[in-house]
Coordinates of C-alpha atoms and ligand atoms in Angstrom, one line a residue:
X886 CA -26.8 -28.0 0.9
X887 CA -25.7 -31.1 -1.0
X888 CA -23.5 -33.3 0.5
X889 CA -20.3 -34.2 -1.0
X890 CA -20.8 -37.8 -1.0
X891 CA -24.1 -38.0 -2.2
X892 CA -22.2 -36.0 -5.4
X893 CA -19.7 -39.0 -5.5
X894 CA -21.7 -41.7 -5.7
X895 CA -24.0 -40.3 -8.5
X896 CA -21.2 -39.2 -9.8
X897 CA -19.7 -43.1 -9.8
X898 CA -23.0 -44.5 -10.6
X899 CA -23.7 -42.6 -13.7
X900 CA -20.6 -42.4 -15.3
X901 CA -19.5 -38.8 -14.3
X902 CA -16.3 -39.3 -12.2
X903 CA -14.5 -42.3 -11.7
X904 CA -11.5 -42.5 -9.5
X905 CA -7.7 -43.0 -11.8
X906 CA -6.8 -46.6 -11.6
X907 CA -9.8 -47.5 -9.9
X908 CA -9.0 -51.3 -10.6
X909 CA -5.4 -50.8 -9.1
X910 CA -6.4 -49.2 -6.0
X911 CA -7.0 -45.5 -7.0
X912 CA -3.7 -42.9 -7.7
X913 CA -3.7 -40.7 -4.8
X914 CA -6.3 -37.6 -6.4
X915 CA -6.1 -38.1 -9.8
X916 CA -10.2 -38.6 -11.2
X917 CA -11.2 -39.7 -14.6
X918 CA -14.0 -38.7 -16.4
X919 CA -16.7 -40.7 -17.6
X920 CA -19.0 -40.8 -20.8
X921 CA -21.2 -38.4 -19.1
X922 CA -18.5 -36.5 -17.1
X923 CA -16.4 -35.9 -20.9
X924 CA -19.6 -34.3 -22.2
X925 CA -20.2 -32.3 -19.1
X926 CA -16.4 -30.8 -18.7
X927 CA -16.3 -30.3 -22.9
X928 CA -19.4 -28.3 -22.4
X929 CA -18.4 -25.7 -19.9
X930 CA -15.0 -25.9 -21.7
X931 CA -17.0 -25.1 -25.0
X932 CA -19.3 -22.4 -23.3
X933 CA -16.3 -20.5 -21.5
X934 CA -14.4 -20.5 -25.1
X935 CA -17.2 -19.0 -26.9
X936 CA -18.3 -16.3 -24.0
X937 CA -15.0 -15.3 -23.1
X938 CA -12.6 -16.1 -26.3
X939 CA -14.7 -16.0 -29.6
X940 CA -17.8 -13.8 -29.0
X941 CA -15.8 -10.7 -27.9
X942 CA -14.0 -8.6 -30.7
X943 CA -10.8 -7.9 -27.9
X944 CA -9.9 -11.7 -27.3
X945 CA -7.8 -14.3 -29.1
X946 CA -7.0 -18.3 -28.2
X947 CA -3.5 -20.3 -27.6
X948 CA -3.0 -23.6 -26.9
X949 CA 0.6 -23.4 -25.5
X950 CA 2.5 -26.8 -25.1
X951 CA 2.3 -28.2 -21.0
X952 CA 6.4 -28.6 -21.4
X953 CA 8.3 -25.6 -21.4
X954 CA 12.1 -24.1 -21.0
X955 CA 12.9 -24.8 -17.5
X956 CA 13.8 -21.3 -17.2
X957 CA 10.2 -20.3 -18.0
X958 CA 9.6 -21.3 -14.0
X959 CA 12.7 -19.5 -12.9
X960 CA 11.7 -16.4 -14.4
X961 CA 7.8 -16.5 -13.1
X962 CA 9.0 -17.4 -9.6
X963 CA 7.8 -20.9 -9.6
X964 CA 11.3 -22.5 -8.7
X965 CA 11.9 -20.3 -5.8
X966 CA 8.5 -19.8 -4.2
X967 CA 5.7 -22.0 -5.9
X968 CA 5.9 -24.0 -2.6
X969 CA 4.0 -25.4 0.8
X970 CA 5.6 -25.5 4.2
X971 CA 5.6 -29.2 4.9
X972 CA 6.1 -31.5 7.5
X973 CA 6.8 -35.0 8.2
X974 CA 5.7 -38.0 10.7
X975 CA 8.7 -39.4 11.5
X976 CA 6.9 -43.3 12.0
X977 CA 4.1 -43.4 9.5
X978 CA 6.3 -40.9 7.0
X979 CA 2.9 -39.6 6.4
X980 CA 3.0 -35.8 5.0
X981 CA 0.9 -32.9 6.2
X982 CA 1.2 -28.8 5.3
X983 CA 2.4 -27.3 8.2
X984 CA -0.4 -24.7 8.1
X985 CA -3.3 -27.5 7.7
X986 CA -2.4 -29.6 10.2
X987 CA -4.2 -28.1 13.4
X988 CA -7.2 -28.8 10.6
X989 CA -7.3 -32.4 10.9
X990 CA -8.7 -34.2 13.5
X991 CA -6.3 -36.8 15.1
X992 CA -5.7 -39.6 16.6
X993 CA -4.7 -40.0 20.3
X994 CA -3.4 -43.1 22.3
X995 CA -4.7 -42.0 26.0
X996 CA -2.7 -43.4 29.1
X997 CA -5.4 -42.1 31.2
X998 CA -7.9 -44.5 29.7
X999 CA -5.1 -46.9 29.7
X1000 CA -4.1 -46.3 26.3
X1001 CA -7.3 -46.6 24.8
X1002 CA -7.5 -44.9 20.8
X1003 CA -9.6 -42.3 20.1
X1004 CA -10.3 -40.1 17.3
X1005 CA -10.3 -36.3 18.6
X1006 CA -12.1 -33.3 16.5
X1007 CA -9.4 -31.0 15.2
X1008 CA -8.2 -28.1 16.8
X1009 CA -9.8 -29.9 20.5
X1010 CA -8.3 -31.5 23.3
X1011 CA -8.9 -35.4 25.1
X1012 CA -11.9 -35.1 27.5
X1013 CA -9.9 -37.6 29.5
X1014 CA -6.6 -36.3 30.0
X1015 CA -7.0 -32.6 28.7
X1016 CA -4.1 -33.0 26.3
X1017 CA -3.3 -31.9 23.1
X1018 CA -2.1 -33.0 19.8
X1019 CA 2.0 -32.6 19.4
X1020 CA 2.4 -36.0 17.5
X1021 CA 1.4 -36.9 14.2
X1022 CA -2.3 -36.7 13.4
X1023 CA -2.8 -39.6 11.5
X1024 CA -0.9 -42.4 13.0
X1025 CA -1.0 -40.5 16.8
X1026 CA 2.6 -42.2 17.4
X1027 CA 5.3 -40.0 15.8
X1028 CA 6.9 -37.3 16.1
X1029 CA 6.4 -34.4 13.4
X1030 CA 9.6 -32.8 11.5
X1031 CA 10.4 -29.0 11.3
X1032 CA 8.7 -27.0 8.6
X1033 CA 10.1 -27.4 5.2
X1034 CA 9.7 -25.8 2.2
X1035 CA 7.8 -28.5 -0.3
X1036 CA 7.7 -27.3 -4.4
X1037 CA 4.9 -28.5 -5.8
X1038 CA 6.1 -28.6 -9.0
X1039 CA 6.5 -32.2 -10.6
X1040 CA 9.8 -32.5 -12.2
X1041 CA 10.4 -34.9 -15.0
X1042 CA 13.8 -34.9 -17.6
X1043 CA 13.2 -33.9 -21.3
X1044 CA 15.2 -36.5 -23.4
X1045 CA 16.7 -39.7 -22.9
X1046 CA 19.6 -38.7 -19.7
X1047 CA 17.8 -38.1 -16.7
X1048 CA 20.8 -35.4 -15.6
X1049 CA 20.1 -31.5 -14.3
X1050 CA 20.4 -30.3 -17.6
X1051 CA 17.3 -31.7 -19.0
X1052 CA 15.1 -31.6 -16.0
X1053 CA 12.1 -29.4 -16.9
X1054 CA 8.3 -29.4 -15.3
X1055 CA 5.1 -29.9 -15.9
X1056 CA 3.4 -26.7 -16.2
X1057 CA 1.7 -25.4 -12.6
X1058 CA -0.5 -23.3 -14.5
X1059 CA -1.2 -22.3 -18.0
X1060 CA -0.6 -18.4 -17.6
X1061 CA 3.0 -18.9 -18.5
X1062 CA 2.5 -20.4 -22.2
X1063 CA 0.6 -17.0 -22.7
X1064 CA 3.1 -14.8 -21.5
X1065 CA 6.2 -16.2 -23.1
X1066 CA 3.9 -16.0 -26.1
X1067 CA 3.1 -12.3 -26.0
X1068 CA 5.0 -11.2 -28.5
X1069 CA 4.3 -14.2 -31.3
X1070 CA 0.3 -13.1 -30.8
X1071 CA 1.0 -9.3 -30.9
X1072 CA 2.9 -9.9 -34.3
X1073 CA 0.6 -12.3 -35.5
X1074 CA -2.2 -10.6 -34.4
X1075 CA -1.5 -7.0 -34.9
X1076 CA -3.4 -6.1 -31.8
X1077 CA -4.3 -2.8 -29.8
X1078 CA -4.2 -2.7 -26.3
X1079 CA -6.6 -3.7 -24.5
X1080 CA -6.7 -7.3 -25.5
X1081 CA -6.3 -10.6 -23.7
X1082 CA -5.2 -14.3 -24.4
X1083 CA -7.5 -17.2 -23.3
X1084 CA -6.2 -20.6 -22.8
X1085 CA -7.7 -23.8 -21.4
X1086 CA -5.0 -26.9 -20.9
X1087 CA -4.1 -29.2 -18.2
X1088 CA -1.6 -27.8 -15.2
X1089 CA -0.3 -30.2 -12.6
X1090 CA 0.8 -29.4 -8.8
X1091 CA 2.5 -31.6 -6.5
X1092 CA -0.2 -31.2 -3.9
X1093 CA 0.7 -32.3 -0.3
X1094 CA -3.0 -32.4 0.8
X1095 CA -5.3 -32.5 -1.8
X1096 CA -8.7 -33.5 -1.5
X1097 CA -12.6 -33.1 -1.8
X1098 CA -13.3 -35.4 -4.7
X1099 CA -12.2 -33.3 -7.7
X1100 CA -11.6 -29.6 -6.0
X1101 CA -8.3 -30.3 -5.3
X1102 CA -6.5 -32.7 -7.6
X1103 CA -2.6 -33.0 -8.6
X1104 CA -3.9 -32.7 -12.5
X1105 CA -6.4 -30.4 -13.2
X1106 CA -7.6 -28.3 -16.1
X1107 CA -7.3 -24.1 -16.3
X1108 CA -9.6 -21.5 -18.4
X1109 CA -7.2 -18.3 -17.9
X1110 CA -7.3 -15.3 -19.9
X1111 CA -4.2 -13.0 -19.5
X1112 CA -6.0 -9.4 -20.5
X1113 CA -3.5 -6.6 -21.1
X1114 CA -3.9 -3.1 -20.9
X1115 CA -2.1 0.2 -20.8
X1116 CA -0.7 1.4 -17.2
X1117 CA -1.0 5.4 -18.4
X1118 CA -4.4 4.8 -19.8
X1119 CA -7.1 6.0 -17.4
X1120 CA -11.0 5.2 -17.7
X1121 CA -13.5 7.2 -16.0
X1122 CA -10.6 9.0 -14.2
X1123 CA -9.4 5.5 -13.1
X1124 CA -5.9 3.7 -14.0
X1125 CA -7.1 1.3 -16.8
X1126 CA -5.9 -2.1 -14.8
X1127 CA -8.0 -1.4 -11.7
X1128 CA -11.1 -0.4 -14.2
X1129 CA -10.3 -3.6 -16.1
X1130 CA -9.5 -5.8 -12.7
X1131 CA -13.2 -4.7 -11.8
X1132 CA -14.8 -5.2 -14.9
X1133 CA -13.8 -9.4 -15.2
X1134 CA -14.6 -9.1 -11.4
X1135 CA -18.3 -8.4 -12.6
X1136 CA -18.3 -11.0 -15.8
X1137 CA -16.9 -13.6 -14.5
X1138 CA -19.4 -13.4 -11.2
X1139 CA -22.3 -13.3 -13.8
X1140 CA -21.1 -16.1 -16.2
X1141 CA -20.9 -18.6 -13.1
X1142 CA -24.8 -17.3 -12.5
X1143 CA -25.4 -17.7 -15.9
X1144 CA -24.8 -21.2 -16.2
X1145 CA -26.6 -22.0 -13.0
X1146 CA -24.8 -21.3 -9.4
X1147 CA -26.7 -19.6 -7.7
X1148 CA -26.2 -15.9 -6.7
X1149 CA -26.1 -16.5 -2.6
X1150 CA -23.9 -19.9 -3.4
X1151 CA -21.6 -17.5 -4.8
X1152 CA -19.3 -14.3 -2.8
X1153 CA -16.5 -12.1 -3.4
X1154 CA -13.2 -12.7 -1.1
X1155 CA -10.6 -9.6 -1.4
X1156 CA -7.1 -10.6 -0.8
X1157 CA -5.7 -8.8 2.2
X1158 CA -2.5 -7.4 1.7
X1159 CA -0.3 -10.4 3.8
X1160 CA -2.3 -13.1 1.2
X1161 CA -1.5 -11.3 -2.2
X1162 CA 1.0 -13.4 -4.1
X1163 CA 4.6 -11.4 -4.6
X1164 CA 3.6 -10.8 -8.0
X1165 CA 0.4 -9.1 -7.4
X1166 CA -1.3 -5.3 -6.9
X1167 CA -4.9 -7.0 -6.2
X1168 CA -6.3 -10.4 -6.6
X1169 CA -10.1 -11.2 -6.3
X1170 CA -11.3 -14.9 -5.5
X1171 CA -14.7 -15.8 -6.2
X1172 CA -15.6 -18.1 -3.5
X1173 CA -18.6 -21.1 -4.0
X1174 CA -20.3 -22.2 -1.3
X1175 CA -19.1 -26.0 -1.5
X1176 CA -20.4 -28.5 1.2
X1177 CA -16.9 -28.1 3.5
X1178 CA -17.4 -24.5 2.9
X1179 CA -17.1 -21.2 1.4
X1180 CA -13.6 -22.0 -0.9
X1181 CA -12.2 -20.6 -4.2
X1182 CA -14.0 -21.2 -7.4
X1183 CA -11.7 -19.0 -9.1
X1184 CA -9.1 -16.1 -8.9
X1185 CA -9.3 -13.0 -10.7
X1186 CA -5.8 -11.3 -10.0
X1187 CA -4.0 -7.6 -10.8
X1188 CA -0.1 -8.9 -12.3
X1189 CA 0.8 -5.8 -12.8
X1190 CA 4.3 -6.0 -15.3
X1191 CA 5.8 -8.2 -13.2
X1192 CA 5.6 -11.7 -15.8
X1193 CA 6.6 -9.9 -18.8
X1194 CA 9.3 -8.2 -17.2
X1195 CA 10.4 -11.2 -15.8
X1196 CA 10.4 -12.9 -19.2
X1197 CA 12.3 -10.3 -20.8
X1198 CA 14.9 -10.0 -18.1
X1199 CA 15.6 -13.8 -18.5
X1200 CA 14.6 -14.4 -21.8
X1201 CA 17.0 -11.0 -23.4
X1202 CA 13.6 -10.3 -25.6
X1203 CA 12.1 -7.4 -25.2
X1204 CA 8.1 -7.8 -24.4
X1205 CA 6.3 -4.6 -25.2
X1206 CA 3.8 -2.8 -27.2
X1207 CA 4.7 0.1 -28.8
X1208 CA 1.9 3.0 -28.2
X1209 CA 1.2 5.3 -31.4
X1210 CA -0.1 7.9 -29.3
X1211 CA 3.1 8.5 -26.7
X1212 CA 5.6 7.2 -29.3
X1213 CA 7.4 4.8 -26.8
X1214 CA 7.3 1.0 -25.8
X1215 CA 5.1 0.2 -22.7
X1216 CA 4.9 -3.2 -21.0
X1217 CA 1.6 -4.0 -20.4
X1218 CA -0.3 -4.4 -17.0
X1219 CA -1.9 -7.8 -16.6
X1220 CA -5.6 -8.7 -15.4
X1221 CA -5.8 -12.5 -15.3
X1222 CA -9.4 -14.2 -14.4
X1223 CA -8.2 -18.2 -13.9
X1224 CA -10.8 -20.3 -13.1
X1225 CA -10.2 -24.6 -12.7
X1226 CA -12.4 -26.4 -15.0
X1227 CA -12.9 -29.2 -12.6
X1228 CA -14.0 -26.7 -9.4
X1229 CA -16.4 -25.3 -11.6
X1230 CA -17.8 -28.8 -12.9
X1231 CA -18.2 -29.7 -9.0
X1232 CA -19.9 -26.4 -8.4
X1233 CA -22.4 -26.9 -11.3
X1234 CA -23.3 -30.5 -10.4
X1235 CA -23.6 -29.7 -6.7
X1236 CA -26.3 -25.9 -7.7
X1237 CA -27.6 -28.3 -10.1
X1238 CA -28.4 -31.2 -7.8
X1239 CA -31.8 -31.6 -6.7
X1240 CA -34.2 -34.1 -4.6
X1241 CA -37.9 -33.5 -5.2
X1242 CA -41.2 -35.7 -4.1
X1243 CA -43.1 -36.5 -7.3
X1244 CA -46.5 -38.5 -6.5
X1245 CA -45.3 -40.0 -3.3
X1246 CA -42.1 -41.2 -4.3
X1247 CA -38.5 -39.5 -4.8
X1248 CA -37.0 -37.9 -7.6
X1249 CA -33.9 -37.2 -8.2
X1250 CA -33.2 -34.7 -10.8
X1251 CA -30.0 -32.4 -12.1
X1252 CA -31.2 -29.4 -13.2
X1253 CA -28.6 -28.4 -15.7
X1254 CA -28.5 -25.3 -17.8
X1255 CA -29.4 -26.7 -20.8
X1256 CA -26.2 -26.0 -22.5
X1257 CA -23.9 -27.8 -20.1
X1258 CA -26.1 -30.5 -19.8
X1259 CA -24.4 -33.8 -20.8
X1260 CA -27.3 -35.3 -23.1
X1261 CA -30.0 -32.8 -24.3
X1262 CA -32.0 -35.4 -25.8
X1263 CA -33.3 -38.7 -24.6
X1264 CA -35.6 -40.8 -27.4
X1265 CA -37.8 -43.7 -25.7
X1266 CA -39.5 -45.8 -27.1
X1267 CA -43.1 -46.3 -24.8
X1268 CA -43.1 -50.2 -26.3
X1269 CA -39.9 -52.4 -27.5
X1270 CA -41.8 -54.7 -28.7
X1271 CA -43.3 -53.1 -31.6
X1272 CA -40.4 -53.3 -34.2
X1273 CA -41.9 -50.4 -35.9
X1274 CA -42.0 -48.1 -33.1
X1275 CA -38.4 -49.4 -32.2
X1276 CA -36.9 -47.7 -35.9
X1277 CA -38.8 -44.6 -35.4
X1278 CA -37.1 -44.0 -32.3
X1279 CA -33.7 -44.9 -33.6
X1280 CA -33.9 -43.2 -36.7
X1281 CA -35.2 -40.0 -35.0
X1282 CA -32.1 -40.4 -32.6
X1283 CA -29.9 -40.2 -35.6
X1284 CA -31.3 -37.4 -37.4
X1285 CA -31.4 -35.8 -33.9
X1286 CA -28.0 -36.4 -33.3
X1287 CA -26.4 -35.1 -36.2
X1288 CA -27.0 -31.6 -34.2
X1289 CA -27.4 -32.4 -30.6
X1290 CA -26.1 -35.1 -28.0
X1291 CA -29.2 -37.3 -28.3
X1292 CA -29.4 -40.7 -27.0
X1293 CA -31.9 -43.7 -27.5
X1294 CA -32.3 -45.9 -24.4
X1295 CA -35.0 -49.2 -24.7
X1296 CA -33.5 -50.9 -21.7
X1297 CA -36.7 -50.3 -19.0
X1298 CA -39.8 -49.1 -18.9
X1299 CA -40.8 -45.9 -19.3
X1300 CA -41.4 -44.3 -15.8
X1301 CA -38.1 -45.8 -15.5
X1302 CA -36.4 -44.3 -18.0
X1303 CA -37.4 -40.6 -17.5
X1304 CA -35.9 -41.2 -13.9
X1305 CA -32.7 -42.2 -15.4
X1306 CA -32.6 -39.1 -17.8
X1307 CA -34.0 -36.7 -14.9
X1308 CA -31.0 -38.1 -13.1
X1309 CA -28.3 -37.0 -15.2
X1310 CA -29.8 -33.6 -16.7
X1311 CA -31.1 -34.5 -20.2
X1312 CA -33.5 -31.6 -20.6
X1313 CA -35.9 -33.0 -22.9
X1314 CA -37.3 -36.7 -23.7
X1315 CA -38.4 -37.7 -26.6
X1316 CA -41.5 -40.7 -26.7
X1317 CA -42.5 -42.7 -29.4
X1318 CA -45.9 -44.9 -28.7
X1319 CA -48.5 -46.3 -30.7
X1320 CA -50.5 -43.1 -31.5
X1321 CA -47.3 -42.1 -33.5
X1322 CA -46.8 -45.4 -35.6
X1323 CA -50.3 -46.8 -35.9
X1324 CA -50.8 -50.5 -36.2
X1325 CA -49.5 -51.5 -39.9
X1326 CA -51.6 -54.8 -39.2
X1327 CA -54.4 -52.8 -39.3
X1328 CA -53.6 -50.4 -42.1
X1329 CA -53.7 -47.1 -39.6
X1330 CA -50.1 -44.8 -40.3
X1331 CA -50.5 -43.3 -36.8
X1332 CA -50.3 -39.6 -36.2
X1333 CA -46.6 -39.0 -36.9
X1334 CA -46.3 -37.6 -33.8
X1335 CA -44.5 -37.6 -30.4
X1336 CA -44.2 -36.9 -26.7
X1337 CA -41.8 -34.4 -25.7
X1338 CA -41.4 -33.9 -22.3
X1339 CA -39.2 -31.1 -20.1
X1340 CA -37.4 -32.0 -17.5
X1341 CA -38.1 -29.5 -14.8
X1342 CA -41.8 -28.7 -15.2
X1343 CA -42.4 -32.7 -16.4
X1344 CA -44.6 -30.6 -18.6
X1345 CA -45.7 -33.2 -22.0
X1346 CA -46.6 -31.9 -25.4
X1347 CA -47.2 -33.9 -28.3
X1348 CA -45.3 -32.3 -31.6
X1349 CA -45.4 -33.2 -35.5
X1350 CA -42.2 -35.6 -36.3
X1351 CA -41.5 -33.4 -39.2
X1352 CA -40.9 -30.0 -36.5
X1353 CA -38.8 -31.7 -34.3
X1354 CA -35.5 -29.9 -35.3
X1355 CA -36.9 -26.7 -35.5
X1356 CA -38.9 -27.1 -32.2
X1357 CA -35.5 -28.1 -30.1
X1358 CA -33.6 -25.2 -32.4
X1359 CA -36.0 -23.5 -30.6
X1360 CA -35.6 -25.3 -27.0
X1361 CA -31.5 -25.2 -27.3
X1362 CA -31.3 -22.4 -28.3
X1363 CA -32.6 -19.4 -25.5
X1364 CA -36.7 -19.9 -26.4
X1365 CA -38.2 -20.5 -23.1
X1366 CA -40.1 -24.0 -22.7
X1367 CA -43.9 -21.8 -21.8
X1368 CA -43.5 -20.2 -25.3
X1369 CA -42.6 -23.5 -27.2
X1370 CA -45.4 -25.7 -25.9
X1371 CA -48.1 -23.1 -26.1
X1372 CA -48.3 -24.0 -30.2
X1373 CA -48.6 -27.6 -29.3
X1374 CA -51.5 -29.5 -27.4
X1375 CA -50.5 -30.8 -24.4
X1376 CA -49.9 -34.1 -23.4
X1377 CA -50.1 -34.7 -19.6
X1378 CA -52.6 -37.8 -19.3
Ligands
GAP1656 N1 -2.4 -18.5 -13.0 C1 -3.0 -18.2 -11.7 C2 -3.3 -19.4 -11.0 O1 -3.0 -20.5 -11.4 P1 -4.4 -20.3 -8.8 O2 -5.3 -19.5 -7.8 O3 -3.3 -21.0 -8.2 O4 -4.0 -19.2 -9.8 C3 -6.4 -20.8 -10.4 O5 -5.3 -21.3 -9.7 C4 -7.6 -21.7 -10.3 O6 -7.2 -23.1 -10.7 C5 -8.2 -21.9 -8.9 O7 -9.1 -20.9 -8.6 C6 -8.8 -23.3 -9.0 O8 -10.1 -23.1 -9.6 C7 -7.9 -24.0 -10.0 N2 -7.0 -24.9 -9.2 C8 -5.8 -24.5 -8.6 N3 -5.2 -25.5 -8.0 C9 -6.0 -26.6 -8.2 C10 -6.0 -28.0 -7.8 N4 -5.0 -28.5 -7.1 N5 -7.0 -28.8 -8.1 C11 -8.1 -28.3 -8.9 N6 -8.2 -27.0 -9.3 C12 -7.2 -26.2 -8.9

């Protein structure tokens, strides 16, 4: 398994994931993303999109606004129970969820060692004086408050007087934009049931403990989809929800494998019935298998009514679809896959994440499905030198990149350079040498063509300039590598 902070740091090095405010400190779990990072989170963005919004005949897009009516989050429940238990150190003021904080080791001043500090495993007791943690973790000095109730909502003031009247929130999740938009996308749209709403957009929660680089941040992106069906409908003898709930149980499982998790790094946790949130019938998690353990990639949850009906209680609008068959208004069960943009980067980068001995020496190497990988094509030049080699490579680049993410990169030598790319994922390199230019000196035109070379198999095979585009048509699109290079003679020196 892949350690988290191995992850960091290449993350750091190579322009993936920077900390927010790095140059001020950091803000406390707030991440920015890098040149590679962008392309990266864009990618599964752009992926999820097509698979689950534009490729399916029973699936439309939103992009609700993150600022809403305030009474949006009283009416979904947010207000009154979107919250942690918290509790505080009364010395350091440091802040801790009452649930977690057996979780954390702690510190411990021991007067049977004559006060000597000591750092004690969580959950275990001083092997000097046999006693156990009362006082606060962190600073091991004060005492801890009673449990209170903590929203984790962030609360700002829409307009110019910051009074109660014009506090509003920053959205917690993006769900709500899509309920309180049912009705506008049913008229719109003139939809049957079943059909579903995706949205992907930024949600922010007031976390008290978040953590693990990017899987728990205070901003983060969603990809929900809000699928509604018809309670009284039933599919192979089932109620339509539960068929539904199990059906985006299955799709969702296999897009994550799809894209490169792989199938063991990935389970199924069912929600007993003391975990189901109060709006809930049955809610799914699909659990990766991240380096502090297994821990929620995504939840795919029943909603039953319960949002629509809250919206139309507090909104006075009714929210229904009118069925032609029973001749009455129905409000629509919910099935609602929500997945976090940023866990899911983390758990591609981590399955993708490799370290492999390559003649002697060590080589590190992110296997990326080929879609989500940052850069698809490198072009290197084998000699800088040579001015005329230098413009074929940059001029291929450009025609190159007018389709794909393709990048030219002179600033090492060659070995080096497939290193770098094998580093951040680029599927293929392209190399221009000598062969491919000639030697204008000498009157030769070269061959006119190049090196390509794959990433995972370092497999070489020299191809005509003039079918580069339709060879990585080929390549990007779902032709495996073996049946591209078989029309091509190989290149491996
Ligand atoms: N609308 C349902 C909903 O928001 P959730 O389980 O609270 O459900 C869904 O969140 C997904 O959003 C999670 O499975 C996770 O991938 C992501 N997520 C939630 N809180 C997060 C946080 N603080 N940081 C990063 N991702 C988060």
């Amino acid at each position: 398994m892949t350690s988290m902070d191995v992850i960091v740091s290449l993350c750091k090095r190579r322009g993936f994931v920077f900390q927010s405010s790095e140059i001020y400190g950091g803000t406390g779990s707030c991440w920015d993303y890098g040149p590679l990072g962008v392309e990266l989170k864009n990618n599964i963005k752009r992926v999820w999109w097509r698979d689950f919004v534009q490729q399916r005949d029973d699936m439309v897009g939103l992009d609700a606004s993150i600022l809403m009516h305030a009474t949006v989050w009283k009416a979904s429940g947010h207000v009154d129970s979107f919250t942690d238990p918290m509790v505080d150190c009364r010395e350091c003021k440091r802040r801790f969820r009452a649930d977690q904080v057996d979780e954390l080791a702690w510190t411990h001043y021991c007067e049977s060692t004559k006060g000597n500090k000591f750092t004690i495993p969580a959950g275990e007791a001083c092997r000097h004086c046999g006693a156990r943690r009362t006082l606060c973790p962190e600073c091991g000095k004060g005492q801890l408050t009673a449990p209170r109730q903590f929203n984790l909502m962030f609360r700002t003031f829409m307009g110019p007087v910051e009074e109660d009247a014009s506090v509003t929130y920053l959205r917690p999740e993006t769900a709500q934009g899509i309920f309180v938009n049912f009705d506008n996308v049913l008229q719109s749209t003139r939809r049957k049931l079943p059909f579903g709403v995706g949205q992907i957009g930024k949600a922010f929660r007031n976390e008290i403990t978040p953590g693990n680089f990017i899987f728990r941040t205070r901003e983060f992106e969603q990809m929900e989809i809000e699928f509604f069906v018809n309670p009284h409908e039933t599919i192979d003898g089932r109620p339509a929800d539960e068929h539904w709930h199990d059906r985006w149980i299955a799709e969702c499982q296999a897009w994550f494998t799809r894209y490169g998790l792989q199938p063991d790094h990935v389970k199924l946790h069912e929600h007993a019935r003391d975990e189901l949130a109060h709006y809930s019938k049955r809610t799914v998690d699909l659990l990766y298998h991240f380096p502090m353990g297994w821990s929620e990639l995504m939840g795919i949850a029943n909603r039953t009514d319960y949002d629509l009906k809250q919206h139309a209680k507090f909104s006075g609008k009714s929210l229904t679809w009118f069925d032609e068959e029973r001749k009455e208004h129905l409000v629509p069960f919910v099935i609602e896959p929500s997945a976090g943009v940023d866990r899911a980067l983390l758990a591609f980068l981590l399955d993708a994440y490799r370290e492999e001995e390559v003649r002697g020496e060590k080589r590190v190497v992110l296997r990326f499905h080929p879609e989500l990988a940052p850069v698809k094509i490198a072009v290197l030049p084998l000699l800088k030198k040579r001015p005329e080699i230098v413009a074929t490579g940059q001029d291929l680049r450009a025609r190159l990149a007018r389709r794909w993410v393709a990048i030219y990169d002179d600033t090492a030598a060659i070995g080096r350079l497939y290193r770098r790319q094998d580093e951040v994922g680029t599927p293929y390199c392209v190399t221009v040498d000598v062969k491919t230019v000639g030697d204008l000196g000498k009157g030769e035109v070269g061959d006119q063509r190049v090196t390509i070379r794959e990433r995972d198999s370092m497999q070489q095979i020299r191809v005509p300039i003039a079918d580069l585009e339709s060879v990585f048509a080929r390549l990007l699109g779902d032709t495996p590598w073996a049946d591209v290079a078989a029309a091509y003679p190989s290149a491996d020196g």
